[in-house]
Each structure stands twice: as structure tokens, then as C-alpha cells.
Amino acid sequence: MHYFLELFVVLVLGSVAMHVSDPGVASSLESLRIDGNLSFHDVSLAARDFGNRYRLLPSAVLHPGSVSDVAATVRHVFRMGSGSKLTVAARGHGHSLQGQAQADGGIVVRMENLRGCETKVHDGEQPYVDASGGALWINVLLECLKHGLAPKSWTDYLHLTIGGTLSNAGISGQAFRHGPQISNVHQLEIVTGKGELLNCSAEENADLFYAALGGLGQFGIITRARIALEPAPKMVKWIRVLYSDFASFTEDQEMLISLKETFDYIEGFVIINRTGLLNNWRSSFNPQNPVQASEFDSDGRILFCLEMTKNFDQDNAEIVNQQVEALLSKLRYIPSTLFQSEVSYLEFLDRVHVSEVKLRSKGLWEVPHPWLNLLIPRTRIRDFAAQVFGKILPDSNNGPILLYPLNKSKWDNRTSAVIPDEEIFYLVAFLSSAPSSSDHDSLDRALKQNDRILDFCKQAGIRMKQYLPYYTMQEEWRAHFGDRWEDFARRKGVYDPLYILAPGQRIFQKAVRSS
Ligand code: FAD
């Protein structure tokens, strides 16, 4: 294999940053016999992510031609010992927010290029799919749909990889019933930080299995996952209703997730000081009462939208309609604000991609995304809402604010994921965009607002947890994990003792022994 050892220059964010490929790294990797290839130039893509704020250039990018390439590369770095500062980051679809899939001067493994792990659907009484850790959920879904099957638990956006979401949790409006995606995995194949290739499940190498689920990439690179499936619905009734009273909104959400017979997806979002939004909905949703809906005026009030779906097929459409009617009759939304739509299951699950295409066409996708995702205990959600919506945040013009309840009983506390210590807790996701074209200060302002929200939680003693956590100091990580920290650190010592993996999470730093 031919390697490029020469120096090269890359442009970063308009400013010129000299990036010098480390000739030592290249020559040390030269001995590796791999099926794919290593690139020492053209590495700037691996230094970008959806957050669009961090740029950490790696020394090399591995395009793995097989799972053994991943194992051989990590094993090689492990054998270099603590005399080498090389680290390895798996990069899924690079939709992290603060460089979590980047490796400063290290090796980035482009998991999407992983070959030799084709998606394989297994029919039967308890169907499942085996898929590559680098597969996008949308592609896994498309393959499963050919068999009339689909995974049970989702994220709102499907152009993310299996390894990427399983390293966090994978949450969406189905999680109240099925748990997060990490509660729907039967088996993983993992390359540990020592370069060993292991299968793991609840029965085999269980400690590694649970460590990796929600493990922020710290214990191994997920090369394959076995995911539970269910019969795929054909169609979806998609419903939105509005509230102006936060207590009624959240009580209704909690009531719905507690029912046995309920909707199949339950989420919600917050609308602060936004005009024209309901008009936008009219292109895809039908108001039940068009006249009343067109006369609806928010009067400057903060609105809370409850969003639900019910799956149906042509042969049970009538019964499902009656079930929907019965469920809606239990709710206390503003009567003129019932909006409904019917779409295919695929169209519903892939809904955010439609927005992506629109935003990309306007140059508004690849902009900084100062997102903040919090898990707030139920007993404090009203205090949180009273202070944040309308006070810290004057409007929701920078992006959606999701707010919906989840239930702890559907999460497995043996995994590495950390959630608040209450049976019901809320995901509150501030999904801001900060395009500099519209306003140069928007990023700074959004980051300051995030800080004010975090400060408020601290001062008010709200025992929240960050989802997709971002901390820079180990004390903060210890506080995040709380009494789970000891176990997290122990597992790190067992599976990645040299702290090689996922350095972009900034939890452990590879200690380099000077020679
Ligand atoms: P990357 O950003 O590439 O990687 C994330 C982390 O996982 C890194 O530390 C990386 O090193 C590690 N990693 C990647 N692949 C592997 C692997 N195979 N094995 C081990 N470690 C690995 N999340 C939700 O839960 N629910 C949502 O509804 C949701 N919606 C989203 C919508 C959008 C538009 C975006 C941008 C993100 C959303 N997310 C959501 C967050 C998303 O789940 C995480 O950012 C996830 O990490 C992205 O997956 P990725 O493949 O891009 O991972």
C-alpha cells in the first residue's frame, strides 16, 4: 500500500491552519496489512460534525474494508503502548455536536465505509436484524421493510448510524413504550480498546455489552448490532394539538404514556413567540375545523404542542379511528387546534430528512448547532418551564424545543446511559441553529442562553442529566455519572486501559509516558 508521507496544508473555517501529517504516525501504520485503506491527506472531513463548532484534525482516516481492519488498527495502537499519543475515534455519520467523533492527531475510523457486515433480516416469531455499526438507520429500515418488519424504537432523524445512537441511547416518541434504542438490542460485536474482537449480549460478555450501550464510545467500537424488530405498520395517523396551559399539557402527556391502549408515538414541543407556524403546518396537516383554526390567535401566549401518532393498516382503519377519537376525548387541548394527517410509516419516520433537504437547499444545514439536551425529573418540570420558557428564552425562533416524558422502567440501569432518579422524566431538547449569515452574534447568544439554563438548574437544585452530555473536566463527568462513576471508570480500565477510544468525549485523557 502506498502512503503519503509529505506535509500538507488544510484550510479550516476560512483561517489557514497548518496541519502537518505526522510522518511518524504514517510510517508506524505502514506495517498494517488491511483490506481497506488509510488516508493521510484529505482528513478535514473527519474534523467536522453537525455541531459545526469544533475542528480537530486527525493524522489519518481509516476506511475499513473489513471488521478485522478495525481490530488490527486498534490493536496496533494498543501495542504502541503509552509511549504513543495516538488515539482512535469511530466516526458514524458525524452528527455529534462538540467534536465527540473527532480525534486530535489520532486516527478516525469511517464506520460508514465498513464493508463485510451487510444488513441481514431474520424473520420468525421474534424477528431481528443484524446490521453494521456503521449502517445508517434509514438503510436498515429500508431493508427491514422489504420483509414487512421494522425496528421498534427510533430517533427523530434516521440519517445517523447504529453505533452512533447506541453509544448515546436513541430516544424518540416510541421510547415510552419500547424504551430507548439501547433497550432493544440483543447482541453486539465489538472491537475493544485492546483490539480484541468480541461478541457480547446479556448472556455472553455481559459487562462489555451493557458498558457499550450508552457508553459514549468509551469501551469499544461497535462493528455489528442485533436489533429487535416488529411487524411494520403501513400507515400512520399523525396528530397535533395545542395547549396554552403547561400543567394540562404535561398531565395529558403523562396520562397518555401511562395507558396500556394508547398512541404509538408521543412527543411534544414548545412554541414561544412565533408567528406563522400554524400556517406552515397547513401544507401537511388538515385542521379538523379549518374556520376555527384559521381564526386561532395565540395572543402572544406560549403554546405547547402535543404530537402523537397511531399506526394503522387499511383493514383496521375504522377501529383505529374510533380508538383515536376515544383517546382525544380524554385530552384538554384548545378545541380549535386539532390538526391531522395520514402518511406512510416510512414517510413519518423519515420526516426530519424532508426538513434537512429544505435547509440544505438554503445553506442552513451546515451551520453551527449549539444544541442543549436535558433530562429533567418530573417533579421539577414545571419550575423549569416557568423559568426557562419566555424568561431565559424570549422566543423559539432559533429552532425547535422538544419536550416529552420518558419512563425509567423502560431503561436498563446496567447500561452506561445516565438518567434522572425518578420514574418519569422529560427530554427537553433545545435544537438551535446559529447561521452567521442572519446574525453574527446568534451563536454567542445561544451559547449564553444554554449557560443560563444550566446555571438555573444548578441554582434551583434541579437534579437533571444532560443527554448527549458535554463536559470538559473529569469532576464534571464524575458528577454526571454520580454513583455510577466508579463502575464506568472500572469498565474503562478493563476494556480500554490505555484510553485510546473516543477521545473527543473528553472523559479520559490518554496519559503519554515520555521516553
Ligand atoms: P457520531 O457523531 O459519528 O459519533 C457519536 C459518538 O459515538 C462519538 O463519540 C463516536 O466516536 C461514537 N461512535 C460512533 N460510531 C461508533 C461505533 N460504531 N462504536 C462505538 N462508538 C461509536 N438522538 C436521539 O436520541 N434522538 C433523536 O431524535 C435525535 N435526533 C437527532 C437529529 C439530528 C438532526 C441530529 C444531528 C442528531 C440527533 N440525535 C438524536 C443525536 C444523535 O443520536 C447523536 O448525535 C449520535 O451520536 C449521532 O450518530 P452518528 O452516527 O452521527 O454518530
Coordinates of N, CA and C in Angstrom, one line a residue, residues 147-257:
H147 N -39.1 -7.0 4.3 CA -39.6 -8.2 5.0 C -40.9 -7.9 5.8
G148 N -41.4 -6.7 5.6 CA -42.6 -6.3 6.4 C -42.3 -6.0 7.9
L149 N -41.1 -5.8 8.2 CA -40.6 -5.6 9.6 C -40.0 -4.2 9.8
A150 N -39.8 -3.8 11.0 CA -39.1 -2.6 11.3 C -38.6 -2.6 12.8
P151 N -37.5 -1.9 13.1 CA -37.1 -1.8 14.5 C -38.2 -1.1 15.3
K152 N -38.1 -1.3 16.6 CA -39.3 -0.8 17.4 C -39.0 0.7 17.9
S153 N -37.8 1.0 18.2 CA -37.5 2.3 18.9 C -36.6 3.1 18.0
W154 N -36.9 4.4 18.0 CA -36.3 5.3 16.9 C -35.7 6.5 17.5
T155 N -34.9 7.2 16.6 CA -34.6 8.6 16.9 C -35.5 9.4 15.9
D156 N -35.6 10.7 16.1 CA -36.5 11.5 15.2 C -35.9 11.6 13.8
Y157 N -34.6 11.4 13.7 CA -33.9 11.6 12.4 C -33.1 10.3 12.2
L158 N -33.2 9.8 10.9 CA -32.7 8.4 10.7 C -31.4 8.4 10.0
H159 N -30.8 9.5 9.6 CA -29.5 9.5 8.9 C -28.4 9.6 10.0
L160 N -28.5 8.7 10.9 CA -27.5 8.6 12.0 C -27.1 7.1 12.0
T161 N -25.9 6.7 12.5 CA -25.5 5.3 12.4 C -26.0 4.6 13.7
I162 N -26.0 3.3 13.5 CA -26.4 2.4 14.6 C -25.4 2.6 15.8
G163 N -24.1 2.6 15.4 CA -23.1 2.7 16.5 C -23.2 4.0 17.2
G164 N -23.5 5.1 16.4 CA -23.6 6.4 17.0 C -24.7 6.6 18.0
T165 N -25.9 6.1 17.6 CA -27.0 6.3 18.5 C -27.0 5.3 19.7
L166 N -26.5 4.1 19.4 CA -26.4 3.1 20.6 C -25.3 3.6 21.6
S167 N -24.4 4.4 21.2 CA -23.4 4.9 22.1 C -24.0 6.0 23.0
N168 N -25.2 6.5 22.6 CA -25.8 7.5 23.5 C -27.0 6.9 24.1
A169 N -28.1 6.7 23.4 CA -29.3 6.0 23.9 C -30.3 5.7 22.8
G170 N -30.6 6.8 22.0 CA -31.5 6.7 20.9 C -32.9 6.8 21.4
I171 N -33.4 8.1 21.4 CA -34.7 8.4 22.1 C -35.6 9.0 21.0
S172 N -36.9 8.6 21.1 CA -37.9 9.3 20.3 C -39.2 9.0 20.9
G173 N -40.3 9.3 20.2 CA -41.6 9.2 20.8 C -42.1 7.8 21.0
Q174 N -41.3 6.8 20.6 CA -41.7 5.4 20.9 C -41.1 4.9 22.2
A175 N -40.2 5.7 22.8 CA -39.4 5.2 23.9 C -40.2 4.9 25.2
F176 N -41.3 5.6 25.3 CA -42.2 5.4 26.5 C -42.7 4.0 26.5
R177 N -42.8 3.4 25.3 CA -43.4 2.0 25.3 C -42.2 1.0 25.1
H178 N -41.3 1.2 24.3 CA -40.2 0.2 24.0 C -38.9 0.5 24.7
G179 N -38.8 1.6 25.4 CA -37.5 2.0 25.9 C -36.7 2.7 24.8
P180 N -35.5 3.2 25.1 CA -34.7 3.8 24.1 C -34.1 2.7 23.2
Q181 N -33.4 3.1 22.2 CA -32.9 2.1 21.2 C -32.0 1.1 22.0
I182 N -31.3 1.6 23.0 CA -30.3 0.7 23.7 C -31.1 -0.4 24.5
S183 N -32.4 -0.3 24.7 CA -33.2 -1.3 25.3 C -33.7 -2.3 24.3
N184 N -33.3 -2.2 23.1 CA -33.9 -3.1 22.0 C -32.8 -3.8 21.2
V185 N -31.7 -4.0 21.9 CA -30.5 -4.7 21.3 C -30.3 -6.0 21.9
H186 N -30.1 -7.1 21.1 CA -29.9 -8.4 21.6 C -28.4 -8.7 21.7
Q187 N -27.6 -8.2 20.8 CA -26.2 -8.6 20.8 C -25.4 -7.6 20.1
L188 N -24.1 -7.5 20.5 CA -23.2 -6.6 19.8 C -21.9 -7.3 19.4
E189 N -21.3 -6.9 18.4 CA -19.9 -7.3 18.1 C -19.1 -6.1 18.3
I190 N -18.0 -6.2 19.1 CA -17.2 -5.0 19.5 C -15.7 -5.3 19.3
V191 N -15.0 -4.2 18.9 CA -13.6 -4.2 19.0 C -13.2 -3.4 20.2
T192 N -12.6 -4.0 21.2 CA -12.3 -3.3 22.4 C -11.1 -2.4 22.2
G193 N -10.7 -1.6 23.2 CA -9.6 -0.7 23.1 C -8.2 -1.5 23.1
K194 N -8.3 -2.8 23.3 CA -7.1 -3.6 23.2 C -7.0 -4.2 21.8
G195 N -8.0 -4.0 21.0 CA -8.1 -4.6 19.6 C -8.6 -6.0 19.6
E196 N -9.3 -6.4 20.7 CA -9.9 -7.8 20.6 C -11.3 -7.6 20.0
L197 N -11.7 -8.6 19.2 CA -13.0 -8.6 18.6 C -13.9 -9.6 19.4
L198 N -14.9 -9.1 20.1 CA -15.7 -9.9 20.9 C -17.2 -9.8 20.6
N199 N -17.9 -10.9 20.8 CA -19.4 -10.8 20.7 C -19.9 -10.6 22.1
C200 N -20.9 -9.9 22.3 CA -21.4 -9.7 23.7 C -23.0 -9.6 23.6
S201 N -23.6 -10.0 24.8 CA -25.0 -9.9 24.9 C -25.3 -10.0 26.4
A202 N -26.6 -10.1 26.8 CA -26.9 -10.3 28.2 C -26.4 -11.6 28.7
E203 N -26.1 -12.5 27.9 CA -25.6 -13.9 28.3 C -24.1 -14.0 28.2
E204 N -23.5 -13.3 27.2 CA -22.1 -13.6 26.9 C -21.4 -12.2 27.0
N205 N -20.3 -12.2 27.8 CA -19.6 -10.9 28.0 C -20.5 -9.8 28.3
A206 N -21.4 -10.1 29.3 CA -22.5 -9.1 29.6 C -22.0 -7.8 30.1
D207 N -20.9 -7.8 30.8 CA -20.4 -6.5 31.3 C -20.0 -5.6 30.2
L208 N -19.4 -6.1 29.1 CA -19.0 -5.3 28.0 C -20.2 -4.8 27.2
F209 N -21.2 -5.7 27.1 CA -22.5 -5.4 26.4 C -23.1 -4.2 27.0
Y210 N -23.3 -4.3 28.3 CA -24.0 -3.1 29.0 C -23.1 -1.9 29.0
A211 N -21.8 -2.1 29.1 CA -20.9 -0.9 29.1 C -21.0 -0.2 27.8
A212 N -21.1 -0.9 26.7 CA -21.1 -0.2 25.4 C -22.4 0.5 25.1
L213 N -23.5 0.0 25.6 CA -24.8 0.6 25.4 C -24.9 1.9 26.2
G214 N -24.9 3.0 25.4 CA -24.9 4.3 26.1 C -23.5 4.7 26.6
G215 N -22.5 4.0 26.1 CA -21.1 4.1 26.6 C -20.3 5.2 26.0
L216 N -20.9 6.0 25.2 CA -20.2 7.2 24.6 C -18.9 6.7 23.9
G217 N -18.9 5.5 23.3 CA -17.8 5.0 22.6 C -16.6 4.7 23.4
Q218 N -16.7 4.6 24.7 CA -15.5 4.5 25.6 C -14.9 3.1 25.7
F219 N -15.7 2.1 25.4 CA -15.3 0.7 25.7 C -15.0 -0.1 24.5
G220 N -15.4 0.3 23.3 CA -15.1 -0.4 22.1 C -15.8 0.2 21.0
I221 N -15.5 -0.3 19.8 CA -16.1 0.1 18.6 C -17.1 -0.9 18.2
I222 N -18.4 -0.5 18.1 CA -19.5 -1.5 17.7 C -19.4 -1.7 16.2
T223 N -19.1 -2.9 15.9 CA -19.0 -3.2 14.4 C -20.3 -3.9 13.9
R224 N -21.0 -4.5 14.8 CA -22.3 -5.1 14.4 C -23.3 -5.1 15.6
A225 N -24.5 -4.9 15.2 CA -25.6 -5.0 16.3 C -26.7 -5.8 15.8
R226 N -27.3 -6.6 16.8 CA -28.5 -7.4 16.5 C -29.7 -6.6 17.2
I227 N -30.6 -6.2 16.4 CA -31.7 -5.3 16.9 C -33.1 -5.9 16.7
A228 N -33.9 -5.8 17.8 CA -35.2 -6.4 17.8 C -36.1 -5.7 16.8
L229 N -37.0 -6.5 16.1 CA -37.9 -6.0 15.1 C -39.3 -6.3 15.5
E230 N -40.3 -5.6 14.8 CA -41.7 -5.9 15.0 C -42.3 -5.8 13.6
P231 N -43.5 -6.3 13.4 CA -44.2 -6.1 12.1 C -44.3 -4.6 11.8
A232 N -44.0 -4.2 10.6 CA -44.0 -2.8 10.3 C -45.4 -2.3 10.0
P233 N -45.9 -1.3 10.6 CA -47.2 -0.7 10.2 C -47.1 -0.1 8.8
K234 N -48.2 0.0 8.1 CA -48.2 0.5 6.8 C -48.4 2.1 6.8
M235 N -49.4 2.5 7.7 CA -49.7 3.9 7.6 C -49.7 4.5 9.1
V236 N -49.7 5.8 9.1 CA -49.7 6.4 10.4 C -50.7 7.6 10.4
K237 N -51.5 7.7 11.5 CA -52.3 8.9 11.7 C -51.4 9.8 12.6
W238 N -51.2 11.0 12.1 CA -50.3 11.9 12.7 C -51.1 13.1 13.2
I239 N -51.0 13.4 14.5 CA -51.9 14.3 15.1 C -51.1 15.4 15.9
R240 N -51.6 16.6 15.8 CA -51.0 17.7 16.6 C -52.1 18.5 17.2
V241 N -52.0 18.8 18.5 CA -53.0 19.7 19.2 C -52.2 20.6 20.1
L242 N -52.9 21.8 20.4 CA -52.1 22.8 21.1 C -52.8 23.1 22.5
Y243 N -51.9 23.5 23.4 CA -52.3 23.9 24.7 C -51.6 25.2 25.0
S244 N -52.3 26.0 25.9 CA -51.6 27.2 26.4 C -51.3 27.0 27.9
D245 N -51.8 25.9 28.5 CA -51.6 25.7 29.9 C -50.6 24.5 30.0
F246 N -49.4 24.8 30.6 CA -48.3 23.8 30.7 C -48.7 22.6 31.5
A247 N -49.4 22.9 32.6 CA -49.8 21.8 33.5 C -50.7 20.8 32.8
S248 N -51.7 21.3 32.0 CA -52.6 20.4 31.3 C -51.8 19.6 30.3
F249 N -51.0 20.3 29.6 CA -50.2 19.7 28.5 C -49.4 18.5 29.1
T250 N -48.6 18.7 30.1 CA -47.7 17.7 30.7 C -48.6 16.6 31.4
E251 N -49.7 17.0 32.0 CA -50.5 16.0 32.7 C -51.1 15.0 31.6
D252 N -51.5 15.6 30.5 CA -52.1 14.8 29.4 C -51.0 13.9 28.8
Q253 N -49.8 14.4 28.6 CA -48.7 13.6 28.1 C -48.5 12.4 29.0
E254 N -48.4 12.7 30.3 CA -48.1 11.7 31.3 C -49.3 10.6 31.4
M255 N -50.5 11.1 31.3 CA -51.6 10.2 31.3 C -51.5 9.3 30.0
L256 N -51.2 9.9 28.9 CA -51.2 9.1 27.7 C -50.1 8.0 27.8
I257 N -48.9 8.3 28.3 CA -47.8 7.3 28.3 C -48.1 6.2 29.4

